[in-house]
Structures are given as structure tokens and as C-alpha cells.
Coordinates of C-alpha atoms and ligand atoms in Angstrom, one line a residue:
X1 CA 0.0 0.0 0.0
X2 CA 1.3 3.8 -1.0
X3 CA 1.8 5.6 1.7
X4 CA -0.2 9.1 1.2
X5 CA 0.7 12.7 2.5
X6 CA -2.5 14.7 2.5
X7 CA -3.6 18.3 3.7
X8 CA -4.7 17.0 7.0
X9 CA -1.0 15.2 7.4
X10 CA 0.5 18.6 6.9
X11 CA -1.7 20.9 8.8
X12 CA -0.7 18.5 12.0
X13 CA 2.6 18.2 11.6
X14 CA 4.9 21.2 13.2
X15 CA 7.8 20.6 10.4
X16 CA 7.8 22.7 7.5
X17 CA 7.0 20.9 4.5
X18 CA 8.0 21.4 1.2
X19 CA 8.6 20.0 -2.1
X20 CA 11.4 20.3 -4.9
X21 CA 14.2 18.3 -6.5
X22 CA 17.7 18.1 -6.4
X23 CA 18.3 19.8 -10.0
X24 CA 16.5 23.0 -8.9
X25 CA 18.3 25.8 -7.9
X26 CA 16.0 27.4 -6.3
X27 CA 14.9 24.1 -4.2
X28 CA 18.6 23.7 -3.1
X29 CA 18.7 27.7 -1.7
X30 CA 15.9 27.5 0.0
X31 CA 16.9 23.9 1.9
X32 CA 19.9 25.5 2.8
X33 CA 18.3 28.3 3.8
X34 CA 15.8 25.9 6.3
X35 CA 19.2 23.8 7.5
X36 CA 21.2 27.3 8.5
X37 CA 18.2 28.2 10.2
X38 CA 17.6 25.1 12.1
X39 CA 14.2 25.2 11.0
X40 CA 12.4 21.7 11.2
X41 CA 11.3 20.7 7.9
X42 CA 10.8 17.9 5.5
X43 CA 11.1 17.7 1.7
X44 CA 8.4 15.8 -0.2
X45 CA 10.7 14.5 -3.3
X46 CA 9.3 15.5 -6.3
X47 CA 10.4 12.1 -7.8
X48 CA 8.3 10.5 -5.2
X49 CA 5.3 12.6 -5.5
X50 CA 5.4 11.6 -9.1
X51 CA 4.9 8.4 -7.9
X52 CA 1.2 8.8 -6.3
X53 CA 2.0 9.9 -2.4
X54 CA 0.3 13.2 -2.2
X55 CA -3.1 13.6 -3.0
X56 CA -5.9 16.4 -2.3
X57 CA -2.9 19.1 -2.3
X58 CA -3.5 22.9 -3.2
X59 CA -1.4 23.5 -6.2
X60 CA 0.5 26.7 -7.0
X61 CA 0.0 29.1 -9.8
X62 CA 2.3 29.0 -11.6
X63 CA 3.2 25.5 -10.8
X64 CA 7.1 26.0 -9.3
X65 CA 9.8 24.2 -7.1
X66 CA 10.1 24.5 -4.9
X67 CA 6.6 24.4 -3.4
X68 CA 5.8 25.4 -0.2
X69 CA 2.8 23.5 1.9
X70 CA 1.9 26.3 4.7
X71 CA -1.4 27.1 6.6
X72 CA -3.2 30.0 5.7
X73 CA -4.7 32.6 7.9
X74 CA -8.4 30.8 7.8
X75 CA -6.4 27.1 8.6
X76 CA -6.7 25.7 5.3
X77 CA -3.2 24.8 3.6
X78 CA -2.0 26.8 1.0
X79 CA 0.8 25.6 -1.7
X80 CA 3.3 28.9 -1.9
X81 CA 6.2 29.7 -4.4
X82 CA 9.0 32.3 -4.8
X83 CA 12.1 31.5 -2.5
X84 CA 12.8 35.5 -1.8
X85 CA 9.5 36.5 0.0
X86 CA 9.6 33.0 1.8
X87 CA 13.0 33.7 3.0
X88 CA 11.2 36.9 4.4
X89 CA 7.9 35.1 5.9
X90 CA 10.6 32.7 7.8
X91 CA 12.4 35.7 9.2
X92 CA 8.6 37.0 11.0
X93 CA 8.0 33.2 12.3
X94 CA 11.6 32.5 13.3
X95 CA 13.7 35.0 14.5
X96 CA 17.0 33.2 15.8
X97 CA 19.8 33.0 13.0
X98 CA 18.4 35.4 10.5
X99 CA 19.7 35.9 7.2
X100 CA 19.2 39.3 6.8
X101 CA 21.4 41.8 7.8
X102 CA 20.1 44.0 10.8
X103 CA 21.8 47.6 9.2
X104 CA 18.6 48.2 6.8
X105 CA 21.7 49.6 4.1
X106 CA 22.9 46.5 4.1
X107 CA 20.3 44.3 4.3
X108 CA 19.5 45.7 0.7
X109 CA 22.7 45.3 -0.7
X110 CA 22.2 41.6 0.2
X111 CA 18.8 41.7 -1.4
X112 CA 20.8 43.2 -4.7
X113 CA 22.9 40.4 -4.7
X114 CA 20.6 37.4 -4.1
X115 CA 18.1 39.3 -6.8
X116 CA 21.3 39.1 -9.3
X117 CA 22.0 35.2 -7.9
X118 CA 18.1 34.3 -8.9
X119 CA 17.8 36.6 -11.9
X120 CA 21.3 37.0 -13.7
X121 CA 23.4 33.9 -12.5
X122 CA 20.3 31.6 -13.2
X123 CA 21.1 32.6 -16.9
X124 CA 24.1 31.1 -16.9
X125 CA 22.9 27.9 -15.4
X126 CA 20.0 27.4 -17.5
X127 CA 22.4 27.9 -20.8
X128 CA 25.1 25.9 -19.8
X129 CA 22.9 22.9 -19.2
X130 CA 20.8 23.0 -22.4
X131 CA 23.4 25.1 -25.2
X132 CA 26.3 22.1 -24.8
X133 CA 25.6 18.7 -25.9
X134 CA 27.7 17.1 -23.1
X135 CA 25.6 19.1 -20.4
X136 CA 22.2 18.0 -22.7
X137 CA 23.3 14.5 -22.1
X138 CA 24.3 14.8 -18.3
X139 CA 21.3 16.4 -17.4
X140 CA 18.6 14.8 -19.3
X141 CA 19.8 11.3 -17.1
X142 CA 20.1 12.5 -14.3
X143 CA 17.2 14.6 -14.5
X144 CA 14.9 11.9 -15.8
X145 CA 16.3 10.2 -12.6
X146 CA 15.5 13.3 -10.0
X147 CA 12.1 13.9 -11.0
X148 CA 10.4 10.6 -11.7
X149 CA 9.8 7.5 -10.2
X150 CA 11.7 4.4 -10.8
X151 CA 12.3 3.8 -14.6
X152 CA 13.0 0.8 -17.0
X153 CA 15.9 2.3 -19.3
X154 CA 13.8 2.9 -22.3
X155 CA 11.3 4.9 -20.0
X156 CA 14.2 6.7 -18.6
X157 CA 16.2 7.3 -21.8
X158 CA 12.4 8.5 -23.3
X159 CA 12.0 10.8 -20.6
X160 CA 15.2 12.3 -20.5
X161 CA 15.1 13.2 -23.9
X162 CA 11.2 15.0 -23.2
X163 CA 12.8 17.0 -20.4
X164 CA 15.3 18.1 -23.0
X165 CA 12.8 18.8 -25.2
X166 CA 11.0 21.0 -22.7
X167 CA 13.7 22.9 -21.6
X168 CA 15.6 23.4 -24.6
X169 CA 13.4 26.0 -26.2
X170 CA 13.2 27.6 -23.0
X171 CA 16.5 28.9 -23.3
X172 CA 14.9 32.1 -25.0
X173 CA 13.2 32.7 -21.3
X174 CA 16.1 33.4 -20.2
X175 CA 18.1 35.1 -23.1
X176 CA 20.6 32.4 -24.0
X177 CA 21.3 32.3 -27.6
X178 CA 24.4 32.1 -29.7
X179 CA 24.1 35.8 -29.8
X180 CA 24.0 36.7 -25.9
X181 CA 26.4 33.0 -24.8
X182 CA 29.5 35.4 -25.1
X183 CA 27.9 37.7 -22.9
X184 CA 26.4 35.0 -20.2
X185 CA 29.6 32.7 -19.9
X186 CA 32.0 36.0 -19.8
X187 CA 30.0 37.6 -17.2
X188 CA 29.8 34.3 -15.1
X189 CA 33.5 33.9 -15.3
X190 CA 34.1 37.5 -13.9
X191 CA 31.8 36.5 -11.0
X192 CA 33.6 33.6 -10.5
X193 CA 37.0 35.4 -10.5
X194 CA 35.4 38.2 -7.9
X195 CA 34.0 35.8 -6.0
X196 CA 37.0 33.8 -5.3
X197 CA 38.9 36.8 -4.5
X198 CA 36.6 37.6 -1.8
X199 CA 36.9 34.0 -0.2
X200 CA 40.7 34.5 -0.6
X201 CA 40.3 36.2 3.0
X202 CA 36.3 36.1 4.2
X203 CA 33.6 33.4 4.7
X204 CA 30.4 35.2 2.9
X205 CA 29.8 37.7 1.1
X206 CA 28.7 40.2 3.5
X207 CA 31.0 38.9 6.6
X208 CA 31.3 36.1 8.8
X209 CA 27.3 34.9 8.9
X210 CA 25.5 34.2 5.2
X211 CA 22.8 36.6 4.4
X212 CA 20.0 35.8 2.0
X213 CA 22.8 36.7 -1.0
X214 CA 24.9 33.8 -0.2
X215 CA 22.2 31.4 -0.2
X216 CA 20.7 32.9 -3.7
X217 CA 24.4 32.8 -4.6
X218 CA 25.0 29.2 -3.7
X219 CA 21.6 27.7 -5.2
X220 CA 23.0 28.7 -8.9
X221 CA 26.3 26.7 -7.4
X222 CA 24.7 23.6 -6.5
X223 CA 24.0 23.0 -10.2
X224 CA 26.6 25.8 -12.0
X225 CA 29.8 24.8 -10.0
X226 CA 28.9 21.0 -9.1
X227 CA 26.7 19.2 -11.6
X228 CA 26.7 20.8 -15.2
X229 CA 29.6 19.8 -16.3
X230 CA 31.2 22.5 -18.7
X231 CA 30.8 25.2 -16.2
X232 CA 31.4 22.8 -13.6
X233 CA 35.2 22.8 -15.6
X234 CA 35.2 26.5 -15.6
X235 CA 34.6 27.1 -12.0
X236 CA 36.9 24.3 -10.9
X237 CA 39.8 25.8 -12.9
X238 CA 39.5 29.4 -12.2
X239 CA 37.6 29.5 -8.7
X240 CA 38.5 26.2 -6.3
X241 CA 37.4 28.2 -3.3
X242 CA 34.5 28.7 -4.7
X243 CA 34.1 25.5 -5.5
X244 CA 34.3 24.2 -2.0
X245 CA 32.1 27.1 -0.6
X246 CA 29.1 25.5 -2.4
X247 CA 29.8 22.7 -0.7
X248 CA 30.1 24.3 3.2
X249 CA 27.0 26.4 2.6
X250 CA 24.7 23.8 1.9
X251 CA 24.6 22.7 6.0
X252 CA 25.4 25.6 7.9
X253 CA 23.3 24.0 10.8
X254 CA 26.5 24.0 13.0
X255 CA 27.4 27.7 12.3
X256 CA 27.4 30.4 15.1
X257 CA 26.5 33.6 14.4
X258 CA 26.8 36.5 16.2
X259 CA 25.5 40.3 15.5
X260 CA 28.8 41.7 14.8
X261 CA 29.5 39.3 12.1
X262 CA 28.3 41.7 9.4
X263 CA 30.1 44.0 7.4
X264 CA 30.1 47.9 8.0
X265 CA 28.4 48.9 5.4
X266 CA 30.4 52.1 5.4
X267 CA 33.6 50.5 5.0
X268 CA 32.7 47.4 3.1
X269 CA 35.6 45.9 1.9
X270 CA 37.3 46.2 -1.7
X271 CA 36.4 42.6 -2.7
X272 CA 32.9 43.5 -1.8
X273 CA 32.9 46.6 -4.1
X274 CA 34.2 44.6 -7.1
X275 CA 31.3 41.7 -6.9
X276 CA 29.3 44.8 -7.1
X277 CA 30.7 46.5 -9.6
X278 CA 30.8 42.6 -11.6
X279 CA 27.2 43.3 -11.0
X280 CA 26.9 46.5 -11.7
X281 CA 28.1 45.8 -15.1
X282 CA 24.8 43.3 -16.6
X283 CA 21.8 43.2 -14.3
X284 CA 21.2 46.8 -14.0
X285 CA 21.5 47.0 -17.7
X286 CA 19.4 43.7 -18.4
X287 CA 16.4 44.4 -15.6
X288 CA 15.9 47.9 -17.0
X289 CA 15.9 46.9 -20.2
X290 CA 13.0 43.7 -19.7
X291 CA 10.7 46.5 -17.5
X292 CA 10.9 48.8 -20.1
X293 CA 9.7 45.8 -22.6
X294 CA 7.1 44.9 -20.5
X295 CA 5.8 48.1 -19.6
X296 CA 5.6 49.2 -23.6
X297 CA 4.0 46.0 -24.4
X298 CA 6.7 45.3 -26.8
X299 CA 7.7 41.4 -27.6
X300 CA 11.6 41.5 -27.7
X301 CA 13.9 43.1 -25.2
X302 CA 16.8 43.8 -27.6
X303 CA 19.3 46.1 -26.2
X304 CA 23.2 46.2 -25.7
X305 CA 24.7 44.3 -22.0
X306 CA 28.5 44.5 -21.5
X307 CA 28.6 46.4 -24.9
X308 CA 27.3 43.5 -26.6
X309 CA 24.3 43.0 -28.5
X310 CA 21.5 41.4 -25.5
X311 CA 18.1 39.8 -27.0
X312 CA 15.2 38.1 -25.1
X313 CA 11.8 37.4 -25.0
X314 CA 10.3 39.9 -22.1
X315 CA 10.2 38.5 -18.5
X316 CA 7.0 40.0 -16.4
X317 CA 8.1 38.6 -12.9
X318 CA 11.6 39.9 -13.2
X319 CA 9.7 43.7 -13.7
X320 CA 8.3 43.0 -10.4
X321 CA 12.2 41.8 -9.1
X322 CA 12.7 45.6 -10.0
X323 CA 9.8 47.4 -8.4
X324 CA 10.7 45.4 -5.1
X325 CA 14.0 46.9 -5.3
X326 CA 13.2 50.5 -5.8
X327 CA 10.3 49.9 -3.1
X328 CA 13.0 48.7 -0.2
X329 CA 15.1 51.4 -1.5
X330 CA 11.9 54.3 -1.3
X331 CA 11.5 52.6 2.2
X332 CA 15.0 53.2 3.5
X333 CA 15.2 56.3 5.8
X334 CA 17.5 59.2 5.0
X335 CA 20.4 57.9 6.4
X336 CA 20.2 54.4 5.3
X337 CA 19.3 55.8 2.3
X338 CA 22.5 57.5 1.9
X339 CA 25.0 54.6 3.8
X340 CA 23.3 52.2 0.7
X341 CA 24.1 54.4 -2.1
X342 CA 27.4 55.4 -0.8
X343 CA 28.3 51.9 -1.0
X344 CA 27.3 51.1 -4.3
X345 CA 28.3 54.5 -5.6
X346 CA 30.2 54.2 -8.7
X347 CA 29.7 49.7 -9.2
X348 CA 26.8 50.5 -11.8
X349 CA 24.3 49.5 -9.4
X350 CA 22.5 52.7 -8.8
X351 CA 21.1 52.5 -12.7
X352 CA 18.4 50.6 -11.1
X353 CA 17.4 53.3 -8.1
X354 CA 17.7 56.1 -10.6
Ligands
GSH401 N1 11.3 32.9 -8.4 C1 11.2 31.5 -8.1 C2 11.7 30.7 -9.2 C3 11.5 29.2 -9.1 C4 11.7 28.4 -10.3 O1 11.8 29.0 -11.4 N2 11.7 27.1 -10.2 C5 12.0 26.3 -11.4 C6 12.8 25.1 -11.0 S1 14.4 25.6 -10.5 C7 10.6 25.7 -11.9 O2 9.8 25.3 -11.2 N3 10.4 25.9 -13.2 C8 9.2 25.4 -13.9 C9 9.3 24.1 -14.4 O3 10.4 23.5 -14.4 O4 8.2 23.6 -14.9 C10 11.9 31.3 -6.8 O5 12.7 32.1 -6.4 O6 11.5 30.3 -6.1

């Protein structure tokens, strides 16, 4: 007899439940997230939900991973999605071991970078995975593997090659074409070379605790730095400290943070700056470019990112990524206001407060 996981099931149990795969970034962030923050939880394997465990479940529109299985105000359970504001609605239920900085300034400097992680990096590790044929084949086993239940090998050869063929022509979602590839793999390789940099003498990116950046940051890892294999060459050669980072952050159950872990925002330091300014040089220009897009109706964001040529089908939610920026920025008082654009000051960041 299957065992089943219903609403009821969930409702009574105190854990956190959720629901994702291994092969999802943003499943692997947010489990990270869950472990740092010794929050009891349990994941519902996708792969195993495939296979008939969960019935009478909410489901989320759109349908993402990971999915969230939370109670409502009125009781019921409600299936929620989007790993940035969940990272916020843990922070009000649980407040020991947050992950965002307590200095206002430079808690939005962290939610710059983890918007960059989610929204720029995630370019990269969608194009690697589906533009080279040794990723293709990599990923279409293992994902077949990750997602479904057990499978003869002509079911799992079949279904690998449909997962390919889902996510291959969703490679224009994200912009990767042989006209922007230049620009995604230069761009990750700069991050890569920042990043390493900064490990060369600190833990995190914004001190001696991981703030909702690192984790953003490290859920494009999981799958950029340890599983795809081109880029999984590319960071092993340029970036080993990176490398092993990915694998520290994903359990940081045994960490012990204290207050004055955090950088100064006014005197981060210069490794900081230059991730910034890495930034500064191809999200501003590509999340300005997509609201305009969507806000004109129009059907192509075609514009020019690191001085070359950038086209892409218009992303909706990322226009939102935006607004949520400029609305934490709005919400800063005057001082914070001016400690936050101090610091970014000059990385090409402040195109997107302007
Ligand atoms: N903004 C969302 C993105 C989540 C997302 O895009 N998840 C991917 C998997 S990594 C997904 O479910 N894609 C739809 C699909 O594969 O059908 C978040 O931060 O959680």
C-alpha cells in the first residue's frame, strides 16, 4: 500500500513541508536556507510525488519548485512559491539566526545580490545545461532520474530526452542564444573570479554569517559549480574556493553567528565593491531593459549588455524583481538611504534606483 501525505498530514505536523528536486536551484537555496536556520522541515521529493504519495494538495500558480505546503490565515493549507519573500515570511516566524542583515543599508545590498543570484546567474545555469551537448546528455539522465519515479531504461532514456525537449526551447526565457552566450559565460567567469577573490580572505559575502545573498548565490552553485559539467570545468579551474564554498554552505546547521559578524556597510571591503561592480556591469543593464519591454508591451527586449548586443523574449516577474528593489530602496530612511548608495556608488548598481 502507497503511503499518502494529505492536507490533514500537513496541517498536524509542526515541520515545514515542502517540495522540490535536487536539480533545482531554487529548491537547493531555500533547503539551505531551512538547515542554516535550524528550522524543522521535510522535503516531499518530487520524484516520489510523481509516484502517487500526495493527494488532495493545493497547487501553486504558476506551478514552481520548490513548493511550499503552509497554513493559511483561515487554517486551510496553501501551496506557496517564490524563495525571496519565503525567506522573508521565515524571518517573522523564526527570529534566531536570521539571514538578513540587521543595518537596513545592508540588508538591501544583500537583497541586490541574491536578486542578481536568482535573476542574472540563473542565466548562466540554464544555458550551460541546455546550449552544450555534453551538459544536454548529463542532465537529461540524471534529471529523468531526480524527478520521476523508478524507470526501466527505455522509459528513462524517453524521458530524459522530453525533459530536454521541454527545456531546450526555454533557453529564449532566459536570453541564452548564440548571440547573448558570449555575454552570459564572460560575465559568469568574472563573478567567479570576484567571488574567489573575496573567499581569498572572508567566509560570505557580506561577513562572517551568510545573508539571503549567499544562499541565492550558492543555489546557482549547486548546479553551475557542481553538476553541469562545462561550467562545472570552468569554476573548478578558475575558482577552487569557490568550489568548496558550495559545498560548506549547503549545511550551515553548526554555524554560530553573532550580530557583529556583518560587514560595515560604510567601510565594506574592496572585494565586496568589485562583486558589485561585476554586477553592476549586466543586471542593471538587463532588468531595465525587460521592464521597459514589459511596460511598452513590446515582444523582444533587444538592447546592448557589456557592450554587446542582448536579445530576449520579455520576463513579467523579473519587472516585479525591480519594483521590489526601488520599493525597499523608497522605504530606506535618509540615512540608510545615503550609507546604501554610498556603497554602491560608482559599481553600476545605482542605474536601477535612478
Ligand atoms: N522565483 C522563483 C523561481 C522558481 C523556479 O523558477 N523554479 C523552477 C525550477 S528551479 C521551476 O519550477 N520551473 C518550472 C518548471 O520546471 O516547470 C523562486 O525564487 O523560487
Amino acid at each position: 500500500m502507497p503511503r499518502k501525505i494529505d492536507a490533514d498530514t500537513i496541517l498536524n505536523d509542526p515541520r515545514v513541508t515542502l517540495m522540490g528536486v535536487a536539480g533545482s536551484p531554487y529548491t537547493r537555496k531555500m533547503l539551505a536556507v531551512l538547515r542554516y536556520r535550524q528550522i524543522p522541515y521535510r522535503l516531499l521529493i518530487a520524484s516520489n510525488v510523481a509516484g502517487g504519495e500526495l493527494t488532495g494538495m493545493p497547487v501553486p500558480k504558476p506551478s514552481l519548485l520548490p513548493t511550499f505546503f503552509l497554513p493559511a490565515d483561515d487554517g486551510t493549507l496553501q501551496a506557496v512559491t517564490d524563495s525571496t519573500p519565503l525567506i522573508r515570511r521565515f524571518e517573522a516566524s523564526h527570529r534566531e539566526r536570521s539571514v538578513i542583515p540587521s543595518d537596513p543599508a545592508l540588508a538591501l545590498i544583500d537583497a541586490l545580490i541574491e536578486d542578481y543570484a536568482d535573476e542574472w546567474l540563473t542565466k548562466a545555469m540554464f544555458h550551460y545545461r541546455w546550449h552544450y551537448q555534453a551538459d544536454i546528455d548529463k542532465a537529461s539522465a540524471v534529471l529523468a532520474t531526480w524527478s520521476r519515479p523508478p524507470l526501466s531504461d527505455e522509459e528513462h532514456a524517453r524521458y530524459g530526452k522530453l525533459i530536454a525537449e521541454r527545456q531546450i526551447p526555454r533557453l529564449r526565457y532566459v536570453g541564452s542564444s548564440e548571440t547573448t552566450a558570449p555575454v552570459i559565460e564572460a560575465s559568469y567567469e568574472r563573478f567567479l573570479d570576484a567571488f574567489e577573490n573575496h573567499l581569498r580572505t572572508h567566509r560570505y559575502l557580506l561577513g562572517a554569517r551568510p545573508g539571503s545573498s549567499d544562499f541565492g548565490v550558492f543555489g546557482q552553485l549547486t548546479q553551475l559549480a557542481h553538476f553541469d559539467p562545462t561550467c562545472m570545468a570552468v569554476t573548478l579551474k578558475r575558482a577552487p574556493r569557490v568550489y568548496g564554498w558550495v559545498g560548506n554552505v549547503e549545511d550551515l546547521s553548526g554555524l554560530l553567528p553573532e550580530e557583529t559578524d556583518w560587514f560595515d556597510v560604510t567601510a565594506l571591503p574592496a572585494t565586496v565593491t568589485a562583486i558589485l561592480r561585476e554586477i553592476g556591469r549586466v543586471y542593471p543593464p538587463a532588468m531595465l531593459a525587460n521592464a521597459k519591454a514589459v511596460m511598452s508591451g513590446a515582444t523582444e527586449v533587444n538592447t546592448q549588455i557589456d557592450g554587446k548586443p542582448w536579445v530576449q523574449q520579455p520576463f513579467p516577474y523579473q519587472a516585479k524583481c525591480l519594483q521590489w528593489l526601488r520599493r525597499d530602496h523608497a522605504a530606506l530612511d535618509d540615512a540608510a538611504r545615503r550609507r546604501f548608495d554610498t556603497a554602491i556608488a560608482g559599481t553600476g548598481c545605482e542605474a536601477l534606483f535612478n
